[in-house]
Coordinates of C-alpha atoms and ligand atoms in Angstrom, one line a residue:
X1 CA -20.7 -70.8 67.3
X2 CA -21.8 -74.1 68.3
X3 CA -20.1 -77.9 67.8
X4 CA -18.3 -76.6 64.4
X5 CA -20.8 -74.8 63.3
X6 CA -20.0 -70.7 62.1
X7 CA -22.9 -68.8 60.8
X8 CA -22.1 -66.8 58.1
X9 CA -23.5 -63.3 57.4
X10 CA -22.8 -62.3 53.9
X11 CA -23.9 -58.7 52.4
X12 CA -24.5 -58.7 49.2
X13 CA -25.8 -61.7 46.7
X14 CA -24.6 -60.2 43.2
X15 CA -21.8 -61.3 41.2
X16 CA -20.0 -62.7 44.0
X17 CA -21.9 -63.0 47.0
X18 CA -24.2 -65.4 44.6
X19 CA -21.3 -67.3 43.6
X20 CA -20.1 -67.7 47.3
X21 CA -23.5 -68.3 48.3
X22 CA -23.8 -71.3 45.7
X23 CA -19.8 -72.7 46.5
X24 CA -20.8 -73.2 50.0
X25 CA -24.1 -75.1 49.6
X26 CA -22.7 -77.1 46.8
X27 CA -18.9 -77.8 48.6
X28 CA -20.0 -77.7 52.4
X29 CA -19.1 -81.9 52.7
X30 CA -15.5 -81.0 51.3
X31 CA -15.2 -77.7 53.5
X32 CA -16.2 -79.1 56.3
X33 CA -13.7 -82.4 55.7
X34 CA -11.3 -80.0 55.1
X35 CA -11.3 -77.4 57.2
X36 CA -13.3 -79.3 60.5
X37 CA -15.8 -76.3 60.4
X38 CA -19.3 -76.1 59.0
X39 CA -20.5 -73.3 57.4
X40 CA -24.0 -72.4 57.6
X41 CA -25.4 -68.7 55.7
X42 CA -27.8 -67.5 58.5
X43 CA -28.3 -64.4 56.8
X44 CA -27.9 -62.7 53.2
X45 CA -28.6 -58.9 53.1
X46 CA -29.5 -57.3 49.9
X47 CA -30.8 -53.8 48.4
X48 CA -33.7 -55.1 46.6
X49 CA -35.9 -58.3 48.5
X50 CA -37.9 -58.7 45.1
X51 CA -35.1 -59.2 42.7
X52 CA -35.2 -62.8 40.9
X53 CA -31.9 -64.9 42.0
X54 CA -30.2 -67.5 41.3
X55 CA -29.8 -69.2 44.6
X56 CA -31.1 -71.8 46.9
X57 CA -31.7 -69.9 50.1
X58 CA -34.0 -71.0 53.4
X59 CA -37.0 -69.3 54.4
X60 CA -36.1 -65.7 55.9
X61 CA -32.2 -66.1 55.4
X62 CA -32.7 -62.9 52.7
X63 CA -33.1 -59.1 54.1
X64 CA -32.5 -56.0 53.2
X65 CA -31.7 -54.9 57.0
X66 CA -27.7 -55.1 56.2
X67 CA -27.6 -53.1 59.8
X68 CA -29.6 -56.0 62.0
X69 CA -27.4 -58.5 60.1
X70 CA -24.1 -56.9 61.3
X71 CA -25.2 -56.6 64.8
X72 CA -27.4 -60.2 65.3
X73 CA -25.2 -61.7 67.9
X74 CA -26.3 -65.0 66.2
X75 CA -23.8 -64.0 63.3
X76 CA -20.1 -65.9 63.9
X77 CA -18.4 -63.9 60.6
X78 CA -19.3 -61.2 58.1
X79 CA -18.7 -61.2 54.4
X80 CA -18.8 -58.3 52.6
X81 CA -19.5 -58.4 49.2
X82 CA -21.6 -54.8 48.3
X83 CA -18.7 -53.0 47.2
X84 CA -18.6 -49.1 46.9
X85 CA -17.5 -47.0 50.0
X86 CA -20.9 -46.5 51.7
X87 CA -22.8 -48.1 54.0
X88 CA -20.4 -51.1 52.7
X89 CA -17.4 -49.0 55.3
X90 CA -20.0 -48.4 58.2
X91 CA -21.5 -51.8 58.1
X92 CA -17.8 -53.5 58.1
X93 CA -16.9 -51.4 61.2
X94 CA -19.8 -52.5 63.4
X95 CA -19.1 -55.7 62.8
X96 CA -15.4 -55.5 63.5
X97 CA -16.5 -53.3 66.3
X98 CA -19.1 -55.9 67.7
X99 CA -16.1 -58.7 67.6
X100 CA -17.3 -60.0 64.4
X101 CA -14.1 -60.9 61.7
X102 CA -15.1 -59.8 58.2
X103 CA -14.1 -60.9 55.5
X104 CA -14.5 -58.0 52.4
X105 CA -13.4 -57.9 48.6
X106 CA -13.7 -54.5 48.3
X107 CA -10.8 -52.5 46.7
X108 CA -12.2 -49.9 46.5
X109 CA -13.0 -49.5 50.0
X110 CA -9.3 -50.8 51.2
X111 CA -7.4 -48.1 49.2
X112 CA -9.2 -45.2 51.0
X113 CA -10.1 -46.6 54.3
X114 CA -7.9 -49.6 54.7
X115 CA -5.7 -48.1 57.9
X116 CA -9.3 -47.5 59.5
X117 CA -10.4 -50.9 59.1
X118 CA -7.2 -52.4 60.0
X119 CA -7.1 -50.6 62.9
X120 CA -10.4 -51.6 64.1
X121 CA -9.5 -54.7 63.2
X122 CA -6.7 -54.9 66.1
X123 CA -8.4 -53.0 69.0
X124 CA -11.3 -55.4 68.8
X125 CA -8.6 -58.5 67.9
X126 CA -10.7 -60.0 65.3
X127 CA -9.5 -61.0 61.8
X128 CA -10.1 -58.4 58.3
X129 CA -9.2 -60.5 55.1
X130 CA -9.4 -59.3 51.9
X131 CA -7.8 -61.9 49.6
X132 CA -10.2 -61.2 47.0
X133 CA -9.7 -56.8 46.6
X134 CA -6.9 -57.9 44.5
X135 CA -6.5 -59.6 41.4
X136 CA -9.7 -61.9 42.2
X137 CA -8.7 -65.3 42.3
X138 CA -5.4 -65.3 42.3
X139 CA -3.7 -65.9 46.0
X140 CA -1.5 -63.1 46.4
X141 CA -2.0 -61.3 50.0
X142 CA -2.1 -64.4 52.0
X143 CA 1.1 -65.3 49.6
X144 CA 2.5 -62.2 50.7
X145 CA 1.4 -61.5 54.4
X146 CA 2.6 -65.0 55.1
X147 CA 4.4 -67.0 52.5
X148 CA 6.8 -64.0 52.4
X149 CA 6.3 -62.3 55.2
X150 CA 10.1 -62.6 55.7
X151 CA 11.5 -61.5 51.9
X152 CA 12.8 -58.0 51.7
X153 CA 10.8 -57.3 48.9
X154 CA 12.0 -54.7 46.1
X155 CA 8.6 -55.1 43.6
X156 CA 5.6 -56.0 42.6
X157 CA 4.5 -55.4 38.8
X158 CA 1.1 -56.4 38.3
X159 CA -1.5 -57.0 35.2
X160 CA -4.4 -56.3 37.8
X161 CA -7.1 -55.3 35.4
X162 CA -8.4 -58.0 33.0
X163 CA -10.0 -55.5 30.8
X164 CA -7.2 -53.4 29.6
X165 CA -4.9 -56.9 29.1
X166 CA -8.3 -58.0 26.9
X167 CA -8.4 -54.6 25.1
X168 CA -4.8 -54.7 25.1
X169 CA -4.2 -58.4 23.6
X170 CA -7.0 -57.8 21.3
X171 CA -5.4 -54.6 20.1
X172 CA -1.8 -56.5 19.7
X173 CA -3.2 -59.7 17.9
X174 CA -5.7 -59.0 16.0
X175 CA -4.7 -55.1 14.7
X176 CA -7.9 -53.9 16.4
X177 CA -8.4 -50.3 17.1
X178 CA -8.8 -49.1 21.2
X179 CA -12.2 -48.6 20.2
X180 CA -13.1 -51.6 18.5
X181 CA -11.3 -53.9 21.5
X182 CA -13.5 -51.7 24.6
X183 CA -16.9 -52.4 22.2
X184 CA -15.9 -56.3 21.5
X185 CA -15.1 -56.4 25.6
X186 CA -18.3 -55.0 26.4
X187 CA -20.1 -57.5 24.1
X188 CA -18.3 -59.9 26.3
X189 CA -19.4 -58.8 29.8
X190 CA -15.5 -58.0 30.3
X191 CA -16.1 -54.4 30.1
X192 CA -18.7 -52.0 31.9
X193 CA -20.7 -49.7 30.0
X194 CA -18.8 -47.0 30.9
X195 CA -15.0 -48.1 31.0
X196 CA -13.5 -45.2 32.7
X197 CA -12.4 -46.8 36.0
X198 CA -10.7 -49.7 33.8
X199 CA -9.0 -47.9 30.7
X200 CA -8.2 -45.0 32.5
X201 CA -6.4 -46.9 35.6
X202 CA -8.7 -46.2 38.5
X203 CA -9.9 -49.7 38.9
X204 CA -6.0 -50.7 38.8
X205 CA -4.5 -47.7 40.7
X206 CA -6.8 -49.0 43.7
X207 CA -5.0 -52.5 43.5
X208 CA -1.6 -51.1 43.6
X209 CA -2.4 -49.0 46.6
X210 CA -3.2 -52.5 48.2
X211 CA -0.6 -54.0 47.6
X212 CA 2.2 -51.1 48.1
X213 CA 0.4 -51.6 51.5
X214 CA 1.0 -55.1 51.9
X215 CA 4.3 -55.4 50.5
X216 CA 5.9 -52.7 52.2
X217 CA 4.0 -52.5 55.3
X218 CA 3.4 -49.2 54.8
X219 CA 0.1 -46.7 54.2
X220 CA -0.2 -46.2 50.6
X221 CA -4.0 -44.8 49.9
X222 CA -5.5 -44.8 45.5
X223 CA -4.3 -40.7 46.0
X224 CA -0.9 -41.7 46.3
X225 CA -0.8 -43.7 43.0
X226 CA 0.5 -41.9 40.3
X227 CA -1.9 -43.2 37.0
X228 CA -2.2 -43.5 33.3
X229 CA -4.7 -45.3 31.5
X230 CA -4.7 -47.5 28.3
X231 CA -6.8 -44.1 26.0
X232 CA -3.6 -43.0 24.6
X233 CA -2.4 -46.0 23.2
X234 CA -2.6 -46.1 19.3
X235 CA -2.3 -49.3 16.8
X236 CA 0.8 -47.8 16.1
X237 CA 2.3 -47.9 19.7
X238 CA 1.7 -51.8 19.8
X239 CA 3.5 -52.4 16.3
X240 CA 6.4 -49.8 17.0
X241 CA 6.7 -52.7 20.7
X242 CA 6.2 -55.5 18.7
X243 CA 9.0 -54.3 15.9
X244 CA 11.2 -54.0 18.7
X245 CA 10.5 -56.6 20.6
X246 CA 7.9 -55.4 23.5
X247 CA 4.7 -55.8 23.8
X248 CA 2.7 -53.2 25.8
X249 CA 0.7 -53.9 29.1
X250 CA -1.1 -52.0 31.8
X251 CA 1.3 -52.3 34.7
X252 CA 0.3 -51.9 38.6
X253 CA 4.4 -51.3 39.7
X254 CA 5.0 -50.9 43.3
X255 CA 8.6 -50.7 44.6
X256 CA 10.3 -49.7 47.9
X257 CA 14.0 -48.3 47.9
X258 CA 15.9 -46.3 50.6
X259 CA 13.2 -46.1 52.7
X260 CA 10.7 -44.6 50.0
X261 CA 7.5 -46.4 48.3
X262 CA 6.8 -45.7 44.5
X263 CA 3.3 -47.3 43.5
X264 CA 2.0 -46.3 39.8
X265 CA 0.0 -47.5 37.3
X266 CA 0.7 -46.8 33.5
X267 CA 1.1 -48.6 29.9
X268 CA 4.7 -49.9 30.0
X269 CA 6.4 -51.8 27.2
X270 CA 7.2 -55.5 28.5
X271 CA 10.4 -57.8 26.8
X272 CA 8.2 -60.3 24.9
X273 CA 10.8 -62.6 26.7
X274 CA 9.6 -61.5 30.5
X275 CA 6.6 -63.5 32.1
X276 CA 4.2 -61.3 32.2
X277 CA 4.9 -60.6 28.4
X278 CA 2.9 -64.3 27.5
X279 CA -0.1 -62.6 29.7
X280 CA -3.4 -63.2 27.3
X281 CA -6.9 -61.6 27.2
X282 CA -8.3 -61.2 30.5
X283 CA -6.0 -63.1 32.8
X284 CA -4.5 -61.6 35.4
X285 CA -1.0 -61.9 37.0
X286 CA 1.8 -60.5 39.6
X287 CA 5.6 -60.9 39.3
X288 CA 7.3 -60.5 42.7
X289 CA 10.9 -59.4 43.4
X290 CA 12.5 -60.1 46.6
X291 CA 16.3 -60.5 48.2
X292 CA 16.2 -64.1 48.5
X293 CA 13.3 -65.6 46.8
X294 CA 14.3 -64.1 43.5
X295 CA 11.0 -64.0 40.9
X296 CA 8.0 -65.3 41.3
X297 CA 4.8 -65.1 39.4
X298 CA 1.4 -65.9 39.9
X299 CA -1.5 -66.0 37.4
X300 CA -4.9 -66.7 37.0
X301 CA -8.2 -65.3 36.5
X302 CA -8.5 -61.6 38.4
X303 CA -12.1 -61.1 38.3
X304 CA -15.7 -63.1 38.0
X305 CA -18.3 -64.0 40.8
X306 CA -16.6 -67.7 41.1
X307 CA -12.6 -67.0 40.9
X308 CA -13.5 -63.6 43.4
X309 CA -15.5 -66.2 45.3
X310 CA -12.7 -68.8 45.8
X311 CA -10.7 -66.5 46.9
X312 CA -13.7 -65.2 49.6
X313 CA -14.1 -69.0 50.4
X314 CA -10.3 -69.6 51.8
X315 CA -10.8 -66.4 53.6
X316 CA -14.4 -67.5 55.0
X317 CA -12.7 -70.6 55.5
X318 CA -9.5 -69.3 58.0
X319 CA -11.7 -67.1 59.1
X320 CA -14.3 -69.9 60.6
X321 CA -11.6 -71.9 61.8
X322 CA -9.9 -69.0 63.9
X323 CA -13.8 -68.7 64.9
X324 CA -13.9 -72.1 66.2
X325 CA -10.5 -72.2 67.7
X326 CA -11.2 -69.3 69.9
X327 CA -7.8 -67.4 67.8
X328 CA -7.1 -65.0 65.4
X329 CA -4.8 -65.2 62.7
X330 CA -1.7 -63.4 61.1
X331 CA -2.5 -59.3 61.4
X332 CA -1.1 -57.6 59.1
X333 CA 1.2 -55.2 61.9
X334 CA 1.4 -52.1 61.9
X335 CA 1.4 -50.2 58.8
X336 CA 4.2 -47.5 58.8
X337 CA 4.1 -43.7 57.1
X338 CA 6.5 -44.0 54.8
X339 CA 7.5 -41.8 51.9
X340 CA 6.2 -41.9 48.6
X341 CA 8.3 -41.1 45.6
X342 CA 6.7 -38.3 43.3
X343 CA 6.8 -39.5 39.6
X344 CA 9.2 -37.4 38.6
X345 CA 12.4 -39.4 41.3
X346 CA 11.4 -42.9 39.4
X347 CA 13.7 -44.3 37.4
X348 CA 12.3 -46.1 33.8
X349 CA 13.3 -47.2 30.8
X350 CA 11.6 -45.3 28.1
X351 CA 10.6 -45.6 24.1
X352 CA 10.2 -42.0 22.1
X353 CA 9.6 -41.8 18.8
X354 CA 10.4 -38.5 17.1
X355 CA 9.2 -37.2 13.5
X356 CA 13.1 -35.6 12.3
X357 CA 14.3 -34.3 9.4
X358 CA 16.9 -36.6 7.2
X359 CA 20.1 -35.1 7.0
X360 CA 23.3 -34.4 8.5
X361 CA 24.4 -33.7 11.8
X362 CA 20.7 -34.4 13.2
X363 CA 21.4 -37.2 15.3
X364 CA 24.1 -35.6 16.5
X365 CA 21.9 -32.5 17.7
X366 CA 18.9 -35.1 19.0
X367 CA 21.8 -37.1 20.9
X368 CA 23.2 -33.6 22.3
X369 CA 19.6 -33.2 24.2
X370 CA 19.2 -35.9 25.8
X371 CA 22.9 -36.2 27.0
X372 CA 22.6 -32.7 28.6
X373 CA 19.9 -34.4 30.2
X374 CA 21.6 -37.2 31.7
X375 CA 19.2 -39.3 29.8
X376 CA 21.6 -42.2 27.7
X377 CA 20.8 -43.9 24.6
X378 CA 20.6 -47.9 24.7
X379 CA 19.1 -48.1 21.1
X380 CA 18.5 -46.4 17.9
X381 CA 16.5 -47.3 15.5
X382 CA 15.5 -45.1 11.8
X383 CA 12.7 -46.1 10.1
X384 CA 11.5 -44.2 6.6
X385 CA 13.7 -41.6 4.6
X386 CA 13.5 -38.0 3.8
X387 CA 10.3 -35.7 5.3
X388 CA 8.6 -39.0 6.8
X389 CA 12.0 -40.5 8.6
X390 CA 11.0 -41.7 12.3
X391 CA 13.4 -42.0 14.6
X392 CA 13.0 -44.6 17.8
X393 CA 15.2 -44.6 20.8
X394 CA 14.9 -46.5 23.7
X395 CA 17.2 -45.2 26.8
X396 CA 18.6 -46.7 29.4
X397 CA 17.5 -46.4 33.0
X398 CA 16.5 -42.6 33.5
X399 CA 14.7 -40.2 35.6
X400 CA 10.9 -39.3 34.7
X401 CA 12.2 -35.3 35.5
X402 CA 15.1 -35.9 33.1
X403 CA 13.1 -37.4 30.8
X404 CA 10.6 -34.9 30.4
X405 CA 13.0 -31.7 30.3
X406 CA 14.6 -34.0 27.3
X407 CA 11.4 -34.4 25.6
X408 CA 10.3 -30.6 26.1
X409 CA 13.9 -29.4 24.7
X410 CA 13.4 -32.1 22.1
X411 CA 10.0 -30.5 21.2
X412 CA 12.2 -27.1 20.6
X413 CA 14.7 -28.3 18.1
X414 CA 14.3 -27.5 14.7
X415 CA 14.6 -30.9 13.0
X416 CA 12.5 -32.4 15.0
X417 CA 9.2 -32.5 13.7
X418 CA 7.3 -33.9 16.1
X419 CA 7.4 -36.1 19.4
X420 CA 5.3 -39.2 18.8
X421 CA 4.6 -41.7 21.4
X422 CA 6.3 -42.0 24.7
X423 CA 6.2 -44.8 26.8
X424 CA 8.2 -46.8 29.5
X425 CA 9.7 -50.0 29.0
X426 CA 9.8 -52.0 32.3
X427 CA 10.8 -55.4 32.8
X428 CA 14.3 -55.5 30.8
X429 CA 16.4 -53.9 33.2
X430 CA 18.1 -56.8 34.5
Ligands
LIG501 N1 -17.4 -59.1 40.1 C1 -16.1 -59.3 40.1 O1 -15.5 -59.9 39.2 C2 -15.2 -58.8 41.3 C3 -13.8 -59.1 41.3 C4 -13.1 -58.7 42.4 C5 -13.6 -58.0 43.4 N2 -15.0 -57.7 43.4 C6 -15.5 -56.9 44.4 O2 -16.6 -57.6 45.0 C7 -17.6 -56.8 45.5 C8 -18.9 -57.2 44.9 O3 -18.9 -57.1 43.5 P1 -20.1 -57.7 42.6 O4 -19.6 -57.8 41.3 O5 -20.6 -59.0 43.3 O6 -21.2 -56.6 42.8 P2 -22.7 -56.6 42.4 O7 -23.0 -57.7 41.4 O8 -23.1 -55.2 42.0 O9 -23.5 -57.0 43.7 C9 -23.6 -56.1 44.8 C10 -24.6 -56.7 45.8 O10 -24.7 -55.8 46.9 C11 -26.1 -55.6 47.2 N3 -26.3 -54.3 47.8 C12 -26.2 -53.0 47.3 N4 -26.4 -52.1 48.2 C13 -26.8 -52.8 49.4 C14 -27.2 -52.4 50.7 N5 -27.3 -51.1 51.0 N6 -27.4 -53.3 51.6 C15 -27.3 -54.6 51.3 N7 -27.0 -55.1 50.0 C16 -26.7 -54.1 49.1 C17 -26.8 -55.7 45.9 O11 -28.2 -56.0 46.1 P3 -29.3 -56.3 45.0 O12 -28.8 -57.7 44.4 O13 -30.6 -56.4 45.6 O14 -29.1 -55.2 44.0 C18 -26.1 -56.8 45.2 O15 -26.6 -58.1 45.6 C19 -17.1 -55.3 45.1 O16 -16.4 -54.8 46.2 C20 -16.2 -55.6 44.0 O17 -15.2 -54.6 43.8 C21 -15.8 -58.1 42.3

């Protein structure tokens, strides 16, 4: 580093290290205004040298030596932008290693190997920020690491995934079919061709084990995140929410109470009156709980080379300036083993929908169950007559174990016919 000027090393040139690539040639007056730093890229490291790309690059700055990059002591910060655990996890160690700060927005990478990293991080007392593994553009681990670094905070319930809220929202307004949405997302770049780490929860499971971290301060790994995907959900699950009032959305929930973290991810119905409710297409956002600063939400767009490479930039950006100051910034402290609440201790609201016969005394035996379950009825609701009568309840708070011994009794009974759908309602518990 010399007179202002921080050399950037950034691996990777795809999606977003393109994007990033481009936002600092074409803002590096306004950076530099802003932030007193100048920003050069000295080096971009890619797989393949012959690929075609959109970017205007000097003479020699591209390689496919990611290893030379990391350790060229001309290099002032790293960006890492390859994704995937390999050699991204390796490559981000020497550099911390070699007293480099990185900045990384790889989720994927965090949720398995984030105490490693941050740990390297300290002993060689450079910075690791990762504002970009989560929810893309939005700011929410700065928000959090700093903004509320002192709120006792009780939750975070995420939309984290922008293709199951488009599959999701298409599914709700326009009648479409799971199916039908994933094909129309794909058509629109919003959905890989193979969907599984979106609609199955991967993609979002990874995000809550972030931010379980970050929140709570404590280790929370993708392995500890219990998960359910978006497959199940029929056209007749989002009507049977809307008829009552709910819309349903893949949640990221991560809570902390009497010393124990619960992070999952599953389809919850949400109040069509709660914020995250009015959530469209592929638009992310996070609703934050704490003692004193009540709710907050934030929202905005969670993925896409240039919202992921904002939120690279104002890393790249604090980064540099600790850099050029000779500091570091905010770490994020130790994070602490706590416990982590098995499904079955969580407490939910829930929605079933039984198939019963019509006649009397059968409420009265459905009502027995789930009373010698603990489990108590907020609503009830019949819908059809005779052989094809549906029954809906929604409960009040209640225990995923009690829960599911009510619904395996239920299963038992004679006048029930079948168990339909089953799905938690989160967000009206207030
Ligand atoms: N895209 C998004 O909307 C988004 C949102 C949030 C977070 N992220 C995260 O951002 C990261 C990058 O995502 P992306 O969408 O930009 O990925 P991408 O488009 O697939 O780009 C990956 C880049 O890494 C390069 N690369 C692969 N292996 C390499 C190696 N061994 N050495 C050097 N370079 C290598 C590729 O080189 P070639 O170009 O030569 O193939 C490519 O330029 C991931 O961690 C992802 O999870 C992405």
């Amino acid at each position: 580093m010399t007179d202002g000027l921080v050399r950037i090393g950034v691996l990777g040139c795809g999606n977003v290290g393109a994007a990033l690539v481009r936002a600092l040639h074409d803002d590096a007056a306004l950076i530099t205004q802003r932030s007193g730093v100048r920003l050069e890229v000295a080096r971009v490291a890619v797989h393949n040298l012959a690929k075609e790309r959109d970017v205007a690059l000097a003479g020699g700055v591209l390689t496919n030596d990611a290893e030379a990059l990391v350790t060229d002591p001309g290099i002032d910060v790293v960006v890492e932008v390859i994704g995937g655990i390999e050699p991204a996890r390796s490559l981000i160690l020497t550099a911390l290693k070699g007293g480099k700060p990185v900045v990384t927005a790889n989720k994927e990478l965090l949720a398995n190997f984030g105490q490693e990293l941050f740990e390297t991080a300290e002993t060689a007392g450079v910075d690791l920020l990762f504002e970009a593994s989560v929810a893309g553009g939005i700011p929410l681990m700065r928000p959090l690491r700093e903004s509320l670094a002192g709120e006792r905070i009780s939750r975070v319930m995420g939309i984290v995934n922008g293709t199951t809220n488009y599959v999701l929202t298409r599914m709700t307004e326009e009648g479409s079919s799971f199916a039908e949405a994933v094909a129309e997302a794909q058509e629109l770049g919003y959905a890989e061709r193979d969907p599984t780490a979106d609609v199955e929860g991967f993609d979002a499971a990874a995000k809550a084990a972030i931010i379980a971290s970050i929140a709570f301060g404590a280790r929370v790994v993708a392995g500890d995140v219990y998960r359910e995907g978006i497959t199940e959900i029929t056209p007749d699950d989002i009507e049977a929410a809307r008829e009552l009032g709910y819309v349903v959305k893949l949640l990221a929930v991560a809570e902390e109470h009497d010393g124990s973290v619960s992070a999952r991810v599953h389809p919850a119905m949400v109040p069509l009156d709660h914020p995250l409710a009015s959530v469209r297409g592929s638009y992310n956002a996070v609703f934050i709980e704490g003692a004193n600063v009540g709710q907050l939400m934030l929202l905005g767009r969670g993925a896409g080379g240039g919202p992921t490479a904002s939120a690279v930039l104002g890393d790249l950006i604090d980064a540099a300036k600790n850099v050029s100051a000779g500091a570091r910034g905010a770490t994020i402290g130790t994070l602490v083993r706590k416990r982590i609440e098995p499904i079955d201790e969580t407490a939910s609201q829930f929605y079933i929908a039984l198939d019963a016969a019509d006649r009397p005394g059968v409420l009265a035996a459905i009502a027995n169950v789930f009373g010698a379950h603990g489990v108590s009825i907020q609503s009830m609701q019949q819908s059809g007559e005779g052989a094809g009568a549906r029954l809906i309840f929604v409960t009040h708070l209640a225990r995923e174990a009690d829960l599911t011994a009510t619904i395996h009794e239920l299963r038992d009974l004679d006048v029930v016919a079948s168990v339909g759908s089953v799905l938690r309602v989160v967000g009206g518990e207030g």
